[in-house]
Amino acid sequence: MVSLLQDRQPVVALGGAAPAEVSVAGRVLRPTVVFDTYWRFAAERQAVYEKRLAGGPGPWTDDAILTQHRFTNCFRAADRVSQILIGDVVYCGGQDWEEVFFRTLLFKIFNKESTWRLLAGALGEVRWDGYDYRVFDQVLSQAFAAGERLYSAAYIVPPPQLGEERKHRNHLRLLEMMMTSGAPEEILAAPTLRDAYEVLLRYPAIGPFLAYQFVIDLNYASHMPFSEMDYVVPGPGARDGIRKCFGAAADGIEAEVIRYMADTQDEHFARLGLAFTGLRGRPLQLIDCQNLFCEVDKYARVAHPEIAGISGRSRIKQSYRSSSAPVPAWFPPKWDLNESR
């Protein structure tokens, strides 16, 4: 492994050798060195999260790559934006499903805490039953004109072409379209997570990646009964990470590879002698294993530069910035993970 710092090396755990081959969806896959890095990264990144949660002083790892660069948590629901969504959006405010759906999608279209705070501060409780396009647009347009960024850079939400000049206006129209065409009711009545995902996929500018991310966000609500082990849609970053772990032989079966990782996690953590107790006992779910492939793709750009992915990216863009802010840890109550809030 290559370190960015001369005197600090990425963590390498001792343990059994990686399997020479694994069988997934009827194919024989031969894991690369990145396969074991996936499990080591997961264990070390989760250890960092737990140390921060306990309030211990940093640095929380000796891994040079983790120390210098920013990576998301192993568990998607533990990430800062997901924590804001769960605690301050989904479970804060009226719990009628139509209102929860509206708040969730409004927050996630922008995916930026400051934009949500802006709207909530200007409008009071953000509600569909009091929605007025002109009022919402005025708040957002004034902020945009003042030079404020309305959207997160985490991922791109392309604007639908719905007749408005500004991106945020078209997104407001998209949300209106979803609310008035029965999307909340259809999703609530969907028999499976995949069926709920396919409802979102019908709307303009919402492709497979966004539809899956949005349905996972909606599924945090108490109204939706689905397990995060029900269905997965690999995103572009995950496909890159899977290519680095298994080579081109995994092309086209990425969803099955992600399920293999979730199903065999205990085996591989034990094989490598890695301590991993999950999120308060909750094991990695399909969405978490999907996200971990994205993060390991980035990590491997430095740790294993000789292993090629699909995108050809060679640098990690985001640097780690230390924060003394407390780490929130409140999860959907239906998961039974919460301590006293």
Short mmCIF file of C-alpha atoms in Angstrom, two decimals:
data_model
loop_
_atom_site.label_atom_id
_atom_site.label_comp_id
_atom_site.label_asym_id
_atom_site.label_seq_id
_atom_site.Cartn_x
_atom_site.Cartn_y
_atom_site.Cartn_z
CA MET A 1 0.00 0.00 0.00
CA VAL A 2 1.12 3.52 -0.76
CA SER A 3 0.89 6.19 1.96
CA LEU A 4 0.56 9.90 1.39
CA LEU A 5 2.70 10.47 4.48
CA GLN A 6 6.13 8.97 4.83
CA ASP A 7 5.94 8.15 8.54
CA ARG A 8 2.37 6.83 8.75
CA GLN A 9 1.11 3.84 6.84
CA PRO A 10 -2.43 2.69 6.02
CA VAL A 11 -3.66 0.14 8.52
CA VAL A 12 -3.02 -3.44 7.43
CA ALA A 13 -4.62 -6.13 9.57
CA LEU A 14 -3.16 -9.61 9.83
CA GLY A 15 -5.37 -12.53 8.89
CA GLY A 16 -6.15 -15.28 6.41
CA ALA A 17 -5.53 -14.90 2.71
CA ALA A 18 -8.28 -13.72 0.43
CA PRO A 19 -10.10 -16.51 -1.40
CA ALA A 20 -8.57 -17.28 -4.77
CA GLU A 21 -12.02 -17.15 -6.30
CA VAL A 22 -15.64 -16.67 -5.35
CA SER A 23 -18.81 -17.65 -7.15
CA VAL A 24 -21.40 -14.94 -7.68
CA ALA A 25 -24.46 -15.19 -9.93
CA GLY A 26 -22.98 -18.22 -11.68
CA ARG A 27 -19.68 -16.50 -12.45
CA VAL A 28 -16.26 -17.20 -11.00
CA LEU A 29 -14.69 -13.98 -9.72
CA ARG A 30 -11.06 -13.68 -8.68
CA PRO A 31 -10.63 -11.05 -5.97
CA THR A 32 -7.80 -8.55 -6.25
CA VAL A 33 -5.84 -7.08 -3.35
CA VAL A 34 -8.54 -4.41 -3.09
CA PHE A 35 -11.05 -7.03 -1.90
CA ASP A 36 -9.35 -7.37 1.48
CA THR A 37 -8.80 -3.61 1.58
CA TYR A 38 -12.59 -3.27 1.40
CA TRP A 39 -12.98 -5.13 4.72
CA ARG A 40 -10.02 -3.43 6.37
CA PHE A 41 -11.28 -0.04 5.31
CA ALA A 42 -14.76 -0.81 6.67
CA ALA A 43 -13.42 -1.92 10.04
CA GLU A 44 -11.08 1.05 10.42
CA ARG A 45 -13.60 3.63 9.21
CA GLN A 46 -16.21 2.28 11.63
CA ALA A 47 -13.66 2.36 14.46
CA VAL A 48 -13.03 6.04 13.69
CA TYR A 49 -16.77 6.73 13.84
CA GLU A 50 -17.13 4.95 17.18
CA LYS A 51 -14.18 6.80 18.71
CA ARG A 52 -15.60 10.13 17.58
CA LEU A 53 -19.01 9.17 18.92
CA ALA A 54 -17.47 8.36 22.29
CA GLY A 55 -15.94 11.83 22.39
CA GLY A 56 -12.32 10.75 22.45
CA PRO A 57 -9.62 13.14 21.21
CA GLY A 58 -8.24 12.74 17.72
CA PRO A 59 -6.49 11.60 15.72
CA TRP A 60 -8.70 8.50 15.72
CA THR A 61 -6.61 6.40 13.34
CA ASP A 62 -3.03 5.80 12.25
CA ASP A 63 -4.10 5.24 8.67
CA ALA A 64 -2.50 8.00 6.62
CA ILE A 65 -5.14 7.95 3.88
CA LEU A 66 -8.05 8.14 6.31
CA THR A 67 -6.25 10.89 8.22
CA GLN A 68 -5.71 13.07 5.19
CA HIS A 69 -8.87 12.50 3.13
CA ARG A 70 -12.60 12.65 3.74
CA PHE A 71 -14.65 9.46 3.54
CA THR A 72 -18.27 8.82 4.42
CA ASN A 73 -19.22 6.53 7.29
CA CYS A 74 -19.67 2.82 6.73
CA PHE A 75 -23.35 3.14 7.54
CA ARG A 76 -25.19 5.59 5.30
CA ALA A 77 -27.67 6.50 8.03
CA ALA A 78 -24.81 7.62 10.29
CA ASP A 79 -23.54 10.26 7.87
CA ARG A 80 -24.12 13.89 8.81
CA VAL A 81 -26.62 14.70 6.06
CA SER A 82 -28.58 11.51 6.71
CA GLN A 83 -28.65 12.36 10.41
CA ILE A 84 -30.11 15.79 9.62
CA LEU A 85 -32.65 14.17 7.32
CA ILE A 86 -33.72 11.56 9.87
CA GLY A 87 -33.80 13.73 12.98
CA ASP A 88 -34.70 17.17 11.64
CA VAL A 89 -36.77 16.42 8.55
CA VAL A 90 -38.40 12.97 8.53
CA TYR A 91 -39.26 12.74 12.23
CA CYS A 92 -39.64 16.46 12.90
CA GLY A 93 -43.00 17.92 11.95
CA GLY A 94 -46.34 16.44 11.03
CA GLN A 95 -46.24 12.70 10.49
CA ASP A 96 -48.93 12.41 7.83
CA TRP A 97 -47.27 10.46 5.03
CA GLU A 98 -47.93 13.14 2.42
CA GLU A 99 -46.07 15.70 4.56
CA VAL A 100 -43.19 13.33 5.33
CA PHE A 101 -42.82 12.53 1.63
CA PHE A 102 -42.85 16.23 0.70
CA ARG A 103 -40.27 17.23 3.34
CA THR A 104 -37.99 14.31 2.51
CA LEU A 105 -37.89 14.92 -1.23
CA LEU A 106 -37.61 18.69 -0.82
CA PHE A 107 -34.61 18.22 1.47
CA LYS A 108 -32.95 15.57 -0.72
CA ILE A 109 -33.34 17.41 -4.02
CA PHE A 110 -31.00 20.08 -2.63
CA ASN A 111 -29.28 17.73 -0.17
CA LYS A 112 -27.89 20.71 1.70
CA GLU A 113 -28.53 21.58 5.33
CA SER A 114 -28.25 25.34 4.83
CA THR A 115 -30.94 25.29 2.13
CA TRP A 116 -33.30 23.41 4.41
CA ARG A 117 -32.59 25.82 7.28
CA LEU A 118 -33.16 28.73 4.91
CA LEU A 119 -36.60 27.46 3.92
CA ALA A 120 -37.59 26.47 7.43
CA GLY A 121 -36.43 29.81 8.82
CA ALA A 122 -38.35 31.81 6.24
CA LEU A 123 -41.51 29.71 6.12
CA GLY A 124 -41.80 28.21 9.58
CA GLU A 125 -42.89 24.58 9.36
CA VAL A 126 -42.34 23.37 5.81
CA ARG A 127 -45.62 21.78 4.73
CA TRP A 128 -47.22 20.60 1.53
CA ASP A 129 -50.68 21.67 2.66
CA GLY A 130 -49.40 25.25 2.85
CA TYR A 131 -47.20 25.09 -0.23
CA ASP A 132 -47.06 28.10 -2.53
CA TYR A 133 -44.63 27.88 -5.44
CA ARG A 134 -44.14 31.66 -5.52
CA VAL A 135 -43.20 31.86 -1.85
CA PHE A 136 -40.75 28.94 -2.01
CA ASP A 137 -39.21 30.33 -5.19
CA GLN A 138 -38.83 33.79 -3.69
CA VAL A 139 -36.86 32.44 -0.73
CA LEU A 140 -34.58 30.36 -2.92
CA SER A 141 -34.16 32.99 -5.64
CA GLN A 142 -33.15 35.66 -3.13
CA ALA A 143 -30.53 33.33 -1.66
CA PHE A 144 -29.26 32.44 -5.12
CA ALA A 145 -29.02 36.11 -6.09
CA ALA A 146 -27.02 36.75 -2.92
CA GLY A 147 -24.46 34.15 -4.01
CA GLU A 148 -25.53 31.31 -1.74
CA ARG A 149 -25.11 27.74 -2.95
CA LEU A 150 -28.42 25.93 -2.91
CA TYR A 151 -27.19 22.45 -3.81
CA SER A 152 -24.76 20.02 -2.23
CA ALA A 153 -21.82 18.88 -4.33
CA ALA A 154 -22.19 15.31 -3.04
CA TYR A 155 -24.00 14.23 -6.18
CA ILE A 156 -25.67 15.94 -9.10
CA VAL A 157 -29.46 16.22 -9.26
CA PRO A 158 -30.06 17.15 -12.90
CA PRO A 159 -32.83 19.68 -13.48
CA PRO A 160 -35.91 18.47 -15.35
CA GLN A 161 -37.03 20.55 -18.30
CA LEU A 162 -40.35 21.80 -16.92
CA GLY A 163 -40.46 25.29 -18.40
CA GLU A 164 -38.65 27.31 -15.77
CA GLU A 165 -35.42 29.27 -16.26
CA ARG A 166 -33.67 28.35 -13.01
CA LYS A 167 -32.64 24.91 -11.83
CA HIS A 168 -34.30 25.27 -8.44
CA ARG A 169 -37.55 26.40 -10.04
CA ASN A 170 -37.67 23.31 -12.24
CA HIS A 171 -37.02 21.19 -9.17
CA LEU A 172 -39.91 22.82 -7.34
CA ARG A 173 -42.10 22.03 -10.35
CA LEU A 174 -40.86 18.43 -10.28
CA LEU A 175 -41.80 18.08 -6.64
CA GLU A 176 -45.20 19.60 -7.38
CA MET A 177 -45.66 17.07 -10.17
CA MET A 178 -44.84 14.19 -7.85
CA MET A 179 -47.18 15.42 -5.14
CA THR A 180 -50.14 16.05 -7.47
CA SER A 181 -49.76 12.90 -9.61
CA GLY A 182 -50.07 10.46 -6.72
CA ALA A 183 -46.43 9.51 -6.09
CA PRO A 184 -46.75 9.51 -2.28
CA GLU A 185 -49.77 7.21 -2.41
CA GLU A 186 -48.21 4.88 -4.99
CA ILE A 187 -45.01 4.52 -3.01
CA LEU A 188 -46.86 3.85 0.22
CA ALA A 189 -48.91 1.15 -1.53
CA ALA A 190 -45.87 -0.45 -3.23
CA PRO A 191 -45.50 -4.13 -2.28
CA THR A 192 -41.69 -4.10 -2.46
CA LEU A 193 -38.82 -1.64 -2.19
CA ARG A 194 -38.12 -2.22 -5.86
CA ASP A 195 -41.70 -1.29 -6.77
CA ALA A 196 -41.40 1.92 -4.73
CA TYR A 197 -38.11 2.69 -6.49
CA GLU A 198 -39.76 2.20 -9.88
CA VAL A 199 -42.44 4.77 -9.05
CA LEU A 200 -39.72 7.40 -8.59
CA LEU A 201 -37.93 6.26 -11.72
CA ARG A 202 -40.88 7.33 -13.86
CA TYR A 203 -40.36 11.02 -13.13
CA PRO A 204 -38.24 13.30 -15.35
CA ALA A 205 -34.55 13.70 -14.50
CA ILE A 206 -34.67 10.97 -11.85
CA GLY A 207 -32.41 8.18 -13.05
CA PRO A 208 -31.62 4.86 -11.39
CA PHE A 209 -29.02 6.24 -8.95
CA LEU A 210 -31.21 9.09 -7.66
CA ALA A 211 -34.36 6.98 -7.54
CA TYR A 212 -32.59 4.44 -5.35
CA GLN A 213 -31.08 7.07 -3.06
CA PHE A 214 -34.46 8.77 -2.69
CA VAL A 215 -36.33 5.55 -1.92
CA ILE A 216 -33.78 4.69 0.78
CA ASP A 217 -34.35 8.16 2.27
CA LEU A 218 -38.13 7.71 2.21
CA ASN A 219 -37.74 4.27 3.76
CA TYR A 220 -36.31 5.85 6.92
CA ALA A 221 -39.88 6.92 7.74
CA SER A 222 -42.05 4.77 9.98
CA HIS A 223 -44.65 4.47 7.22
CA MET A 224 -42.47 2.32 4.93
CA PRO A 225 -41.89 -1.28 6.03
CA PHE A 226 -39.00 -2.39 3.86
CA SER A 227 -35.66 -3.86 4.88
CA GLU A 228 -32.49 -2.32 3.47
CA MET A 229 -31.59 -5.90 2.50
CA ASP A 230 -34.47 -6.06 0.02
CA TYR A 231 -33.00 -4.35 -3.03
CA VAL A 232 -29.94 -2.49 -4.25
CA VAL A 233 -29.02 -0.40 -7.29
CA PRO A 234 -25.27 0.04 -7.84
CA GLY A 235 -24.20 3.60 -8.54
CA PRO A 236 -21.27 4.65 -10.76
CA GLY A 237 -18.84 4.88 -7.82
CA ALA A 238 -19.82 1.43 -6.60
CA ARG A 239 -19.26 -0.02 -10.05
CA ASP A 240 -15.77 1.48 -9.98
CA GLY A 241 -15.06 -0.10 -6.60
CA ILE A 242 -16.42 -3.47 -7.69
CA ARG A 243 -14.21 -3.40 -10.79
CA LYS A 244 -11.19 -2.77 -8.54
CA CYS A 245 -12.13 -5.62 -6.21
CA PHE A 246 -13.05 -8.23 -8.83
CA GLY A 247 -11.98 -7.04 -12.27
CA ALA A 248 -14.09 -6.90 -15.41
CA ALA A 249 -15.60 -10.33 -14.73
CA ALA A 250 -18.04 -8.63 -12.34
CA ASP A 251 -19.41 -6.27 -14.99
CA GLY A 252 -23.18 -6.62 -15.22
CA ILE A 253 -23.65 -8.48 -11.91
CA GLU A 254 -22.78 -5.62 -9.57
CA ALA A 255 -26.03 -5.92 -7.58
CA GLU A 256 -25.33 -9.59 -6.93
CA VAL A 257 -21.76 -8.75 -5.89
CA ILE A 258 -23.07 -6.22 -3.36
CA ARG A 259 -25.41 -8.86 -1.93
CA TYR A 260 -22.52 -11.30 -1.71
CA MET A 261 -20.57 -8.76 0.36
CA ALA A 262 -23.50 -8.20 2.71
CA ASP A 263 -24.18 -11.91 3.09
CA THR A 264 -20.56 -12.89 3.79
CA GLN A 265 -19.40 -9.92 5.88
CA ASP A 266 -19.04 -11.89 9.12
CA GLU A 267 -16.90 -14.49 7.37
CA HIS A 268 -14.46 -11.97 5.95
CA PHE A 269 -14.16 -9.80 9.05
CA ALA A 270 -13.38 -12.98 11.03
CA ARG A 271 -10.94 -14.26 8.39
CA LEU A 272 -8.94 -11.05 8.64
CA GLY A 273 -9.13 -10.83 12.42
CA LEU A 274 -11.00 -7.52 12.23
CA ALA A 275 -13.25 -6.26 15.00
CA PHE A 276 -16.54 -5.13 13.49
CA THR A 277 -19.73 -5.10 15.53
CA GLY A 278 -21.77 -3.02 13.14
CA LEU A 279 -23.95 -0.04 13.98
CA ARG A 280 -25.01 -0.84 17.55
CA GLY A 281 -25.23 -4.44 16.42
CA ARG A 282 -26.80 -3.75 13.02
CA PRO A 283 -24.76 -5.40 10.23
CA LEU A 284 -23.92 -3.73 6.95
CA GLN A 285 -26.98 -3.55 4.73
CA LEU A 286 -27.04 -3.55 0.92
CA ILE A 287 -27.04 0.25 0.76
CA ASP A 288 -24.03 0.37 3.09
CA CYS A 289 -22.06 -2.21 1.10
CA GLN A 290 -22.91 -0.25 -2.06
CA ASN A 291 -21.60 2.95 -0.50
CA LEU A 292 -18.48 1.21 0.81
CA PHE A 293 -17.56 0.23 -2.74
CA CYS A 294 -17.67 3.95 -3.63
CA GLU A 295 -15.41 4.83 -0.72
CA VAL A 296 -12.99 1.96 -1.37
CA ASP A 297 -12.76 3.05 -4.99
CA LYS A 298 -11.47 6.41 -3.69
CA TYR A 299 -9.22 4.85 -1.05
CA ALA A 300 -7.67 2.51 -3.62
CA ARG A 301 -6.66 5.44 -5.83
CA VAL A 302 -3.92 6.07 -3.27
CA ALA A 303 -3.51 2.65 -1.63
CA HIS A 304 -3.53 0.64 -4.87
CA PRO A 305 -2.87 3.02 -7.77
CA GLU A 306 -1.91 0.08 -9.97
CA ILE A 307 -5.47 -1.33 -9.84
CA ALA A 308 -7.65 0.27 -12.50
CA GLY A 309 -11.32 1.08 -12.13
CA ILE A 310 -13.75 2.26 -14.78
CA SER A 311 -13.58 6.05 -14.44
CA GLY A 312 -9.78 6.32 -14.51
CA ARG A 313 -9.76 8.80 -11.61
CA SER A 314 -6.46 8.87 -9.74
CA ARG A 315 -6.93 11.46 -6.98
CA ILE A 316 -9.18 11.85 -3.95
CA LYS A 317 -10.72 15.31 -4.21
CA GLN A 318 -11.95 15.96 -0.68
CA SER A 319 -9.51 16.52 2.16
CA TYR A 320 -10.36 15.68 5.75
CA ARG A 321 -11.11 18.64 8.01
CA SER A 322 -11.21 18.06 11.74
CA SER A 323 -14.33 19.14 13.59
CA SER A 324 -15.05 19.41 17.29
CA ALA A 325 -18.81 19.30 16.72
CA PRO A 326 -20.61 16.47 18.52
CA VAL A 327 -21.46 13.47 16.38
CA PRO A 328 -25.23 12.88 16.20
CA ALA A 329 -26.41 9.28 16.33
CA TRP A 330 -30.20 8.97 16.17
CA PHE A 331 -31.70 6.44 13.80
CA PRO A 332 -35.17 5.49 12.57
CA PRO A 333 -36.95 4.26 15.71
CA LYS A 334 -38.21 1.19 13.86
CA TRP A 335 -34.60 -0.08 13.83
CA ASP A 336 -34.49 -0.19 17.65
CA LEU A 337 -30.97 1.24 17.78
CA ASN A 338 -31.52 4.47 19.70
CA GLU A 339 -30.31 5.31 23.13
CA SER A 340 -32.11 8.10 25.00
CA ARG A 341 -32.32 11.15 22.78
#
